DNA sequence: AGCGATGTTCGCCG
DNA sequence: TCGGCGAACATCGC
């Protein structure tokens, strides 16, 4: 499921369940999900406990034994914490079994997620060239990130090196609320628009977190409930349009989001 | 049955 | 080296 609001929801879920639990055993059901060698992965974590969890964009960094377990969820990742008497969730790739008889399942239906290990969170973020976290960045961070870029604003918002945490669905929502056409080149945006955009990034993501990323509960005033069906614009009632960019498809209102 | 999918990475080109 | 772009990746549900 995950863009930033979903990953923030996973973070809170993790914090209220697996955090602080001692890892009794780790089962790797499919080692293709691991970015490090399986033995190293297991030996580093087993016997220790999760001390803290931090989110940067769509990544979670979980402190354990003075290193960090890095979780990324791809398009179809999930976490489930359950009692060992209960059934193992479908598409479980890695199981963390705790001494309290509970188990955390790392789920990845389509294998796009990844688990990694790092001893330095900051270096890891730098090495992957991840931009500032979309939720916590300042306006100055945002502007600095966009500098020297020539691409369109939709591509920029989805580029994790520019801003970290926004994907296909939320970028559409943010642009819709900002009344900016997705194909607008960054360099033609005026300061007023950039400030508006920045503030809408925060508002949309915060709303998403409040809703725990459950799209079906989003207000009808949002673009999100009108995706996939060629619906009408919740503002002007004209037909929204489907478009394609970077091999992804999105939606926008050609009337409210004019290109200039 | 084929296509699309809330993501990242890699290789190519300028 | 860097930015932009498109294809590849793996798998399942509609």
PDB file of C-alpha atoms (C1' of nucleotides) in Angstrom:
ATOM      1  CA  UNK A   1       0.000   0.000   0.000  1.00  0.00           C
ATOM      2  CA  UNK A   2       2.581   2.435   0.991  1.00  0.00           C
ATOM      3  CA  UNK A   3       3.366   6.049   0.425  1.00  0.00           C
ATOM      4  CA  UNK A   4       4.370   8.273   3.328  1.00  0.00           C
ATOM      5  CA  UNK A   5       1.023   8.245   5.221  1.00  0.00           C
ATOM      6  CA  UNK A   6       0.829   4.456   5.042  1.00  0.00           C
ATOM      7  CA  UNK A   7       4.441   4.020   6.145  1.00  0.00           C
ATOM      8  CA  UNK A   8       3.843   6.444   9.027  1.00  0.00           C
ATOM      9  CA  UNK A   9       0.865   4.278   9.974  1.00  0.00           C
ATOM     10  CA  UNK A  10       3.110   1.179   9.870  1.00  0.00           C
ATOM     11  CA  UNK A  11       5.597   3.016  12.046  1.00  0.00           C
ATOM     12  CA  UNK A  12       2.959   3.716  14.685  1.00  0.00           C
ATOM     13  CA  UNK A  13       1.714   0.154  14.442  1.00  0.00           C
ATOM     14  CA  UNK A  14       5.245  -1.128  14.914  1.00  0.00           C
ATOM     15  CA  UNK A  15       5.826   1.223  17.836  1.00  0.00           C
ATOM     16  CA  UNK A  16       2.726  -0.038  19.633  1.00  0.00           C
ATOM     17  CA  UNK A  17       3.437  -3.723  19.040  1.00  0.00           C
ATOM     18  CA  UNK A  18       6.906  -5.070  18.238  1.00  0.00           C
ATOM     19  CA  UNK A  19       8.922  -2.245  19.756  1.00  0.00           C
ATOM     20  CA  UNK A  20      10.813  -3.337  22.857  1.00  0.00           C
ATOM     21  CA  UNK A  21      10.182  -7.031  22.231  1.00  0.00           C
ATOM     22  CA  UNK A  22      13.089  -9.416  22.349  1.00  0.00           C
ATOM     23  CA  UNK A  23      13.640 -11.381  19.142  1.00  0.00           C
ATOM     24  CA  UNK A  24      13.696 -15.079  19.930  1.00  0.00           C
ATOM     25  CA  UNK A  25      13.904 -16.344  16.375  1.00  0.00           C
ATOM     26  CA  UNK A  26      13.842 -15.104  12.791  1.00  0.00           C
ATOM     27  CA  UNK A  27      12.436 -17.045   9.874  1.00  0.00           C
ATOM     28  CA  UNK A  28      13.264 -15.959   6.360  1.00  0.00           C
ATOM     29  CA  UNK A  29      10.707 -17.478   4.021  1.00  0.00           C
ATOM     30  CA  UNK A  30      12.049 -15.859   0.872  1.00  0.00           C
ATOM     31  CA  UNK A  31      15.579 -14.501   0.931  1.00  0.00           C
ATOM     32  CA  UNK A  32      15.074 -12.465  -2.254  1.00  0.00           C
ATOM     33  CA  UNK A  33      13.516  -9.867   0.013  1.00  0.00           C
ATOM     34  CA  UNK A  34      16.837  -9.389   1.833  1.00  0.00           C
ATOM     35  CA  UNK A  35      19.477  -6.940   0.645  1.00  0.00           C
ATOM     36  CA  UNK A  36      22.059  -8.604   2.900  1.00  0.00           C
ATOM     37  CA  UNK A  37      23.105 -12.190   3.253  1.00  0.00           C
ATOM     38  CA  UNK A  38      20.602 -14.256   5.238  1.00  0.00           C
ATOM     39  CA  UNK A  39      23.017 -15.424   7.956  1.00  0.00           C
ATOM     40  CA  UNK A  40      24.253 -11.904   8.534  1.00  0.00           C
ATOM     41  CA  UNK A  41      20.677 -10.668   8.729  1.00  0.00           C
ATOM     42  CA  UNK A  42      19.674 -13.263  11.294  1.00  0.00           C
ATOM     43  CA  UNK A  43      22.857 -13.142  13.369  1.00  0.00           C
ATOM     44  CA  UNK A  44      22.730  -9.373  13.679  1.00  0.00           C
ATOM     45  CA  UNK A  45      19.171  -9.243  14.955  1.00  0.00           C
ATOM     46  CA  UNK A  46      18.404 -12.493  16.766  1.00  0.00           C
ATOM     47  CA  UNK A  47      18.509 -12.314  20.548  1.00  0.00           C
ATOM     48  CA  UNK A  48      18.275  -8.534  20.581  1.00  0.00           C
ATOM     49  CA  UNK A  49      15.306  -6.209  20.846  1.00  0.00           C
ATOM     50  CA  UNK A  50      13.916  -3.332  18.807  1.00  0.00           C
ATOM     51  CA  UNK A  51      14.782  -0.060  20.531  1.00  0.00           C
ATOM     52  CA  UNK A  52      13.329   2.682  18.361  1.00  0.00           C
ATOM     53  CA  UNK A  53      11.680   3.277  15.021  1.00  0.00           C
ATOM     54  CA  UNK A  54      12.216   6.247  12.709  1.00  0.00           C
ATOM     55  CA  UNK A  55      10.652   7.026   9.358  1.00  0.00           C
ATOM     56  CA  UNK A  56      12.308   8.804   6.446  1.00  0.00           C
ATOM     57  CA  UNK A  57      10.033   9.067   3.434  1.00  0.00           C
ATOM     58  CA  UNK A  58       8.816   5.556   2.715  1.00  0.00           C
ATOM     59  CA  UNK A  59      11.605   3.910   4.727  1.00  0.00           C
ATOM     60  CA  UNK A  60      11.541   2.713   8.325  1.00  0.00           C
ATOM     61  CA  UNK A  61      14.757   2.496  10.335  1.00  0.00           C
ATOM     62  CA  UNK A  62      14.462   0.209  13.305  1.00  0.00           C
ATOM     63  CA  UNK A  63      17.243   0.399  15.865  1.00  0.00           C
ATOM     64  CA  UNK A  64      18.414  -2.973  17.119  1.00  0.00           C
ATOM     65  CA  UNK A  65      21.722  -4.050  18.638  1.00  0.00           C
ATOM     66  CA  UNK A  66      23.300  -0.678  17.713  1.00  0.00           C
ATOM     67  CA  UNK A  67      22.519  -1.158  14.022  1.00  0.00           C
ATOM     68  CA  UNK A  68      19.366  -0.420  12.041  1.00  0.00           C
ATOM     69  CA  UNK A  69      16.979  -2.771  10.331  1.00  0.00           C
ATOM     70  CA  UNK A  70      15.774  -0.932   7.236  1.00  0.00           C
ATOM     71  CA  UNK A  71      12.293  -1.691   5.986  1.00  0.00           C
ATOM     72  CA  UNK A  72      10.901  -0.689   2.646  1.00  0.00           C
ATOM     73  CA  UNK A  73       7.496  -1.867   1.520  1.00  0.00           C
ATOM     74  CA  UNK A  74       7.469  -1.496  -2.242  1.00  0.00           C
ATOM     75  CA  UNK A  75       3.955  -1.361  -3.620  1.00  0.00           C
ATOM     76  CA  UNK A  76       2.410  -4.154  -1.633  1.00  0.00           C
ATOM     77  CA  UNK A  77       4.157  -4.379   1.725  1.00  0.00           C
ATOM     78  CA  UNK A  78       2.521  -4.714   5.126  1.00  0.00           C
ATOM     79  CA  UNK A  79       3.193  -5.577   8.758  1.00  0.00           C
ATOM     80  CA  UNK A  80       1.164  -7.848  10.974  1.00  0.00           C
ATOM     81  CA  UNK A  81       1.715  -8.549  14.643  1.00  0.00           C
ATOM     82  CA  UNK A  82      -0.126 -11.596  15.891  1.00  0.00           C
ATOM     83  CA  UNK A  83      -0.120 -14.275  18.586  1.00  0.00           C
ATOM     84  CA  UNK A  84       1.697 -17.471  17.624  1.00  0.00           C
ATOM     85  CA  UNK A  85      -1.561 -19.422  17.909  1.00  0.00           C
ATOM     86  CA  UNK A  86      -2.994 -17.396  15.090  1.00  0.00           C
ATOM     87  CA  UNK A  87      -2.464 -18.142  11.453  1.00  0.00           C
ATOM     88  CA  UNK A  88       0.519 -16.807   9.571  1.00  0.00           C
ATOM     89  CA  UNK A  89      -0.537 -14.049   7.146  1.00  0.00           C
ATOM     90  CA  UNK A  90      -0.464 -14.770   3.413  1.00  0.00           C
ATOM     91  CA  UNK A  91       2.633 -13.612   1.519  1.00  0.00           C
ATOM     92  CA  UNK A  92       4.730 -13.489   4.668  1.00  0.00           C
ATOM     93  CA  UNK A  93       8.382 -13.144   3.685  1.00  0.00           C
ATOM     94  CA  UNK A  94      10.095 -12.745   7.055  1.00  0.00           C
ATOM     95  CA  UNK A  95       8.921 -13.591  10.568  1.00  0.00           C
ATOM     96  CA  UNK A  96      10.291 -12.042  13.744  1.00  0.00           C
ATOM     97  CA  UNK A  97       9.286 -14.293  16.627  1.00  0.00           C
ATOM     98  CA  UNK A  98       9.406 -12.667  20.037  1.00  0.00           C
ATOM     99  CA  UNK A  99       9.867 -14.120  23.507  1.00  0.00           C
ATOM    100  CA  UNK A 100       6.328 -12.977  24.432  1.00  0.00           C
ATOM    101  CA  UNK A 101       4.835 -15.491  21.954  1.00  0.00           C
ATOM    102  CA  UNK A 102       3.910 -12.801  19.485  1.00  0.00           C
ATOM    103  CA  UNK A 103       5.191 -12.653  15.929  1.00  0.00           C
ATOM    104  CA  UNK A 104       5.770  -9.784  13.546  1.00  0.00           C
ATOM    105  CA  UNK A 105       5.246 -10.693   9.918  1.00  0.00           C
ATOM    106  CA  UNK A 106       6.834  -8.673   7.161  1.00  0.00           C
ATOM    107  CA  UNK A 107       4.510  -9.171   4.215  1.00  0.00           C
ATOM    108  CA  UNK A 108       5.281  -8.479   0.581  1.00  0.00           C
ATOM    109  CA  UNK A 109       2.806  -9.750  -1.973  1.00  0.00           C
ATOM    110  CA  UNK A 110       4.676  -8.745  -5.094  1.00  0.00           C
ATOM    111  CA  UNK A 111       8.231  -8.933  -3.809  1.00  0.00           C
ATOM    112  CA  UNK A 112       8.946  -5.252  -4.365  1.00  0.00           C
ATOM    113  CA  UNK A 113       9.748  -4.605  -0.725  1.00  0.00           C
ATOM    114  CA  UNK A 114      13.229  -4.884   0.745  1.00  0.00           C
ATOM    115  CA  UNK A 115      14.792  -5.500   4.141  1.00  0.00           C
ATOM    116  CA  UNK A 116      18.276  -4.190   4.723  1.00  0.00           C
ATOM    117  CA  UNK A 117      20.748  -3.573   7.533  1.00  0.00           C
ATOM    118  CA  UNK A 118      22.838  -0.469   8.135  1.00  0.00           C
ATOM    119  CA  UNK A 119      25.015   0.758  10.971  1.00  0.00           C
ATOM    120  CA  UNK A 120      24.457   4.393  10.112  1.00  0.00           C
ATOM    121  CA  UNK A 121      21.060   5.793   9.216  1.00  0.00           C
ATOM    122  CA  UNK A 122      22.366   9.136   8.003  1.00  0.00           C
ATOM    123  CA  UNK A 123      24.916   7.529   5.702  1.00  0.00           C
ATOM    124  CA  UNK A 124      22.322   5.146   4.366  1.00  0.00           C
ATOM    125  CA  UNK A 125      20.016   8.026   3.441  1.00  0.00           C
ATOM    126  CA  UNK A 126      22.920   9.865   1.855  1.00  0.00           C
ATOM    127  CA  UNK A 127      24.139   6.879  -0.086  1.00  0.00           C
ATOM    128  CA  UNK A 128      20.695   6.226  -1.496  1.00  0.00           C
ATOM    129  CA  UNK A 129      20.515   9.931  -2.354  1.00  0.00           C
ATOM    130  CA  UNK A 130      17.208  10.331  -0.602  1.00  0.00           C
ATOM    131  CA  UNK A 131      15.877  13.868  -0.436  1.00  0.00           C
ATOM    132  CA  UNK A 132      14.385  15.521   2.649  1.00  0.00           C
ATOM    133  CA  UNK A 133      11.428  13.809   4.281  1.00  0.00           C
ATOM    134  CA  UNK A 134       8.288  15.339   2.786  1.00  0.00           C
ATOM    135  CA  UNK A 135       6.559  15.681   6.144  1.00  0.00           C
ATOM    136  CA  UNK A 136       9.364  17.294   8.122  1.00  0.00           C
ATOM    137  CA  UNK A 137      11.213  19.320   5.459  1.00  0.00           C
ATOM    138  CA  UNK A 138      11.261  23.110   5.624  1.00  0.00           C
ATOM    139  CA  UNK A 139      10.246  25.345   2.742  1.00  0.00           C
ATOM    140  CA  UNK A 140      13.947  26.096   2.202  1.00  0.00           C
ATOM    141  CA  UNK A 141      14.741  22.353   1.994  1.00  0.00           C
ATOM    142  CA  UNK A 142      12.004  22.004  -0.606  1.00  0.00           C
ATOM    143  CA  UNK A 143      13.230  24.887  -2.778  1.00  0.00           C
ATOM    144  CA  UNK A 144      16.822  23.764  -2.533  1.00  0.00           C
ATOM    145  CA  UNK A 145      15.791  20.288  -3.648  1.00  0.00           C
ATOM    146  CA  UNK A 146      14.016  21.637  -6.722  1.00  0.00           C
ATOM    147  CA  UNK A 147      16.920  23.847  -7.753  1.00  0.00           C
ATOM    148  CA  UNK A 148      18.587  22.998 -11.035  1.00  0.00           C
ATOM    149  CA  UNK A 149      15.848  20.547 -11.894  1.00  0.00           C
ATOM    150  CA  UNK A 150      14.166  20.872 -15.237  1.00  0.00           C
ATOM    151  CA  UNK A 151      11.611  18.086 -15.144  1.00  0.00           C
ATOM    152  CA  UNK A 152       7.857  18.450 -14.659  1.00  0.00           C
ATOM    153  CA  UNK A 153       6.394  18.857 -11.200  1.00  0.00           C
ATOM    154  CA  UNK A 154       4.672  15.464 -11.101  1.00  0.00           C
ATOM    155  CA  UNK A 155       7.931  13.622 -11.822  1.00  0.00           C
ATOM    156  CA  UNK A 156       9.745  15.803  -9.298  1.00  0.00           C
ATOM    157  CA  UNK A 157       7.271  15.082  -6.503  1.00  0.00           C
ATOM    158  CA  UNK A 158       7.592  11.353  -7.131  1.00  0.00           C
ATOM    159  CA  UNK A 159      11.394  11.474  -7.291  1.00  0.00           C
ATOM    160  CA  UNK A 160      12.657  10.273  -3.903  1.00  0.00           C
ATOM    161  CA  UNK A 161      15.954  12.110  -4.404  1.00  0.00           C
ATOM    162  CA  UNK A 162      14.079  15.411  -4.538  1.00  0.00           C
ATOM    163  CA  UNK A 163      11.441  14.849  -1.881  1.00  0.00           C
ATOM    164  CA  UNK A 164      11.174  11.611   0.019  1.00  0.00           C
ATOM    165  CA  UNK A 165       7.820   9.975   0.702  1.00  0.00           C
ATOM    166  CA  UNK A 166       5.450  11.022  -2.074  1.00  0.00           C
ATOM    167  CA  UNK A 167       4.312   8.552  -4.743  1.00  0.00           C
ATOM    168  CA  UNK A 168       1.846   8.403  -7.595  1.00  0.00           C
ATOM    169  CA  UNK A 169      -1.424   8.804  -5.721  1.00  0.00           C
ATOM    170  CA  UNK A 170      -0.470  11.537  -3.266  1.00  0.00           C
ATOM    171  CA  UNK A 171       1.378  13.558  -5.901  1.00  0.00           C
ATOM    172  CA  UNK A 172      -1.847  13.696  -7.912  1.00  0.00           C
ATOM    173  CA  UNK A 173      -3.788  14.799  -4.842  1.00  0.00           C
ATOM    174  CA  UNK A 174      -1.236  17.470  -3.920  1.00  0.00           C
ATOM    175  CA  UNK A 175      -1.205  18.884  -7.462  1.00  0.00           C
ATOM    176  CA  UNK A 176      -4.980  18.824  -7.644  1.00  0.00           C
ATOM    177  CA  UNK A 177      -5.287  20.772  -4.419  1.00  0.00           C
ATOM    178  CA  UNK A 178      -2.621  23.201  -5.639  1.00  0.00           C
ATOM    179  CA  UNK A 179      -4.403  23.607  -8.994  1.00  0.00           C
ATOM    180  CA  UNK A 180      -1.157  22.863 -10.813  1.00  0.00           C
ATOM    181  CA  UNK A 181      -1.021  20.794 -13.988  1.00  0.00           C
ATOM    182  CA  UNK A 182       1.169  17.709 -13.475  1.00  0.00           C
ATOM    183  CA  UNK A 183       3.178  18.458 -16.630  1.00  0.00           C
ATOM    184  CA  UNK A 184       4.162  21.975 -15.525  1.00  0.00           C
ATOM    185  CA  UNK A 185       7.928  22.411 -15.673  1.00  0.00           C
ATOM    186  CA  UNK A 186       9.359  23.237 -12.261  1.00  0.00           C
ATOM    187  CA  UNK A 187      11.171  26.329 -13.459  1.00  0.00           C
ATOM    188  CA  UNK A 188       7.987  28.119 -14.536  1.00  0.00           C
ATOM    189  CA  UNK A 189       6.361  27.848 -11.102  1.00  0.00           C
ATOM    190  CA  UNK A 190       6.053  31.159  -9.276  1.00  0.00           C
ATOM    191  CA  UNK A 191       6.977  31.565  -5.648  1.00  0.00           C
ATOM    192  CA  UNK A 192       3.339  31.907  -4.684  1.00  0.00           C
ATOM    193  CA  UNK A 193       2.620  28.538  -6.311  1.00  0.00           C
ATOM    194  CA  UNK A 194       5.627  26.907  -4.690  1.00  0.00           C
ATOM    195  CA  UNK A 195       4.529  28.107  -1.256  1.00  0.00           C
ATOM    196  CA  UNK A 196       1.045  26.821  -1.927  1.00  0.00           C
ATOM    197  CA  UNK A 197       2.443  23.511  -3.134  1.00  0.00           C
ATOM    198  CA  UNK A 198       4.651  23.173  -0.080  1.00  0.00           C
ATOM    199  CA  UNK A 199       1.799  23.815   2.287  1.00  0.00           C
ATOM    200  CA  UNK A 200      -0.457  21.378   0.406  1.00  0.00           C
ATOM    201  CA  UNK A 201       2.192  18.650   0.612  1.00  0.00           C
ATOM    202  CA  UNK A 202       2.002  18.922   4.393  1.00  0.00           C
ATOM    203  CA  UNK A 203      -1.774  19.174   4.543  1.00  0.00           C
ATOM    204  CA  UNK A 204      -2.444  16.235   2.249  1.00  0.00           C
ATOM    205  CA  UNK A 205       0.104  13.985   3.975  1.00  0.00           C
ATOM    206  CA  UNK A 206      -1.177  14.925   7.421  1.00  0.00           C
ATOM    207  CA  UNK A 207      -4.716  14.212   6.332  1.00  0.00           C
ATOM    208  CA  UNK A 208      -3.538  10.849   4.996  1.00  0.00           C
ATOM    209  CA  UNK A 209      -1.884  10.004   8.300  1.00  0.00           C
ATOM    210  CA  UNK A 210      -5.014  11.001  10.188  1.00  0.00           C
ATOM    211  CA  UNK A 211      -6.948   8.594   7.949  1.00  0.00           C
ATOM    212  CA  UNK A 212      -4.235   5.964   8.423  1.00  0.00           C
ATOM    213  CA  UNK A 213      -3.804   5.851   4.672  1.00  0.00           C
ATOM    214  CA  UNK A 214      -7.162   4.163   4.183  1.00  0.00           C
ATOM    215  CA  UNK A 215      -8.109   5.721   0.863  1.00  0.00           C
ATOM    216  CA  UNK A 216     -11.712   4.520   0.965  1.00  0.00           C
ATOM    217  CA  UNK A 217     -12.378   6.842   3.908  1.00  0.00           C
ATOM    218  CA  UNK A 218     -11.094   9.992   2.213  1.00  0.00           C
ATOM    219  CA  UNK A 219     -13.418  12.946   1.769  1.00  0.00           C
ATOM    220  CA  UNK A 220     -15.292  13.147  -1.494  1.00  0.00           C
ATOM    221  CA  UNK A 221     -13.793  16.618  -1.942  1.00  0.00           C
ATOM    222  CA  UNK A 222     -10.460  14.922  -2.590  1.00  0.00           C
ATOM    223  CA  UNK A 223      -9.356  13.681  -5.975  1.00  0.00           C
ATOM    224  CA  UNK A 224      -8.432  10.274  -4.528  1.00  0.00           C
ATOM    225  CA  UNK A 225     -11.989   8.859  -4.326  1.00  0.00           C
ATOM    226  CA  UNK A 226     -12.416   9.822  -7.984  1.00  0.00           C
ATOM    227  CA  UNK A 227      -9.447   7.903  -9.325  1.00  0.00           C
ATOM    228  CA  UNK A 228      -9.907   4.850 -11.531  1.00  0.00           C
ATOM    229  CA  UNK A 229     -13.391   5.716 -12.476  1.00  0.00           C
ATOM    230  CA  UNK A 230     -13.406   8.490 -15.012  1.00  0.00           C
ATOM    231  CA  UNK A 231     -15.329  10.593 -12.577  1.00  0.00           C
ATOM    232  CA  UNK A 232     -16.115  14.259 -12.382  1.00  0.00           C
ATOM    233  CA  UNK A 233     -13.987  16.835 -10.627  1.00  0.00           C
ATOM    234  CA  UNK A 234     -15.201  17.409  -7.055  1.00  0.00           C
ATOM    235  CA  UNK A 235     -14.627  21.168  -7.518  1.00  0.00           C
ATOM    236  CA  UNK A 236     -15.863  22.108 -10.992  1.00  0.00           C
ATOM    237  CA  UNK A 237     -17.839  18.964 -11.835  1.00  0.00           C
ATOM    238  CA  UNK A 238     -16.184  18.621 -15.230  1.00  0.00           C
ATOM    239  CA  UNK A 239     -14.740  15.304 -16.250  1.00  0.00           C
ATOM    240  CA  UNK A 240     -11.318  14.451 -14.852  1.00  0.00           C
ATOM    241  CA  UNK A 241      -8.749  12.973 -17.193  1.00  0.00           C
ATOM    242  CA  UNK A 242      -6.335  10.098 -17.068  1.00  0.00           C
ATOM    243  CA  UNK A 243      -2.760  10.765 -18.078  1.00  0.00           C
ATOM    244  CA  UNK A 244       0.489   8.879 -18.195  1.00  0.00           C
ATOM    245  CA  UNK A 245       3.911   9.870 -16.979  1.00  0.00           C
ATOM    246  CA  UNK A 246       6.988   7.787 -16.206  1.00  0.00           C
ATOM    247  CA  UNK A 247       5.000   4.714 -17.104  1.00  0.00           C
ATOM    248  CA  UNK A 248       2.556   5.412 -14.268  1.00  0.00           C
ATOM    249  CA  UNK A 249      -0.933   6.652 -14.738  1.00  0.00           C
ATOM    250  CA  UNK A 250      -2.601   9.405 -12.877  1.00  0.00           C
ATOM    251  CA  UNK A 251      -5.621  11.673 -12.900  1.00  0.00           C
ATOM    252  CA  UNK A 252      -6.104  15.428 -13.004  1.00  0.00           C
ATOM    253  CA  UNK A 253      -8.783  17.982 -13.769  1.00  0.00           C
ATOM    254  CA  UNK A 254      -7.924  19.750 -17.032  1.00  0.00           C
ATOM    255  CA  UNK A 255     -10.172  22.648 -16.060  1.00  0.00           C
ATOM    256  CA  UNK A 256      -8.846  23.273 -12.533  1.00  0.00           C
ATOM    257  CA  UNK A 257      -5.244  22.361 -13.366  1.00  0.00           C
ATOM    258  CA  UNK A 258      -4.456  24.337 -16.503  1.00  0.00           C
ATOM    259  CA  UNK A 259      -1.007  24.156 -18.053  1.00  0.00           C
ATOM    260  CA  UNK A 260       0.784  27.454 -18.510  1.00  0.00           C
TER     261      UNK A 260
ATOM    262  C1'  DA B   1      -5.929 -14.211 -20.420  1.00  0.00           C
ATOM    263  C1'  DG B   2      -3.820  -9.868 -20.431  1.00  0.00           C
ATOM    264  C1'  DC B   3      -3.028  -5.767 -18.221  1.00  0.00           C
ATOM    265  C1'  DG B   4      -2.163  -2.814 -14.564  1.00  0.00           C
ATOM    266  C1'  DA B   5      -0.256  -1.897 -10.072  1.00  0.00           C
ATOM    267  C1'  DT B   6       0.192   3.346  -3.653  1.00  0.00           C
ATOM    268  C1'  DG B   7       7.915   1.488  -6.070  1.00  0.00           C
ATOM    269  C1'  DT B   8      12.875   1.356  -6.974  1.00  0.00           C
ATOM    270  C1'  DT B   9      16.820   0.496  -9.808  1.00  0.00           C
ATOM    271  C1'  DC B  10      19.624   0.205 -13.716  1.00  0.00           C
ATOM    272  C1'  DG B  11      21.342   1.353 -18.110  1.00  0.00           C
ATOM    273  C1'  DC B  12      21.490   4.524 -21.831  1.00  0.00           C
ATOM    274  C1'  DC B  13      22.011   9.162 -23.575  1.00  0.00           C
ATOM    275  C1'  DG B  14      23.310  13.973 -23.544  1.00  0.00           C
TER     276       DG B  14
ATOM    277  C1'  DT C   1      29.172  13.092 -12.769  1.00  0.00           C
ATOM    278  C1'  DC C   2      24.610  14.342 -13.031  1.00  0.00           C
ATOM    279  C1'  DG C   3      19.823  14.660 -14.746  1.00  0.00           C
ATOM    280  C1'  DG C   4      16.125  12.704 -17.532  1.00  0.00           C
ATOM    281  C1'  DC C   5      13.912   8.891 -19.322  1.00  0.00           C
ATOM    282  C1'  DG C   6      12.255   4.292 -20.173  1.00  0.00           C
ATOM    283  C1'  DA C   7      12.532  -0.489 -19.254  1.00  0.00           C
ATOM    284  C1'  DA C   8      12.985  -4.143 -15.980  1.00  0.00           C
ATOM    285  C1'  DC C   9      11.891  -6.338 -11.848  1.00  0.00           C
ATOM    286  C1'  DA C  10       7.966 -10.188  -9.393  1.00  0.00           C
ATOM    287  C1'  DT C  11       3.511 -11.462  -8.717  1.00  0.00           C
ATOM    288  C1'  DC C  12      -1.288 -11.299  -8.188  1.00  0.00           C
ATOM    289  C1'  DG C  13      -6.058  -9.594  -8.821  1.00  0.00           C
ATOM    290  C1'  DC C  14      -9.440  -7.835 -11.801  1.00  0.00           C
TER     291       DC C  14
END
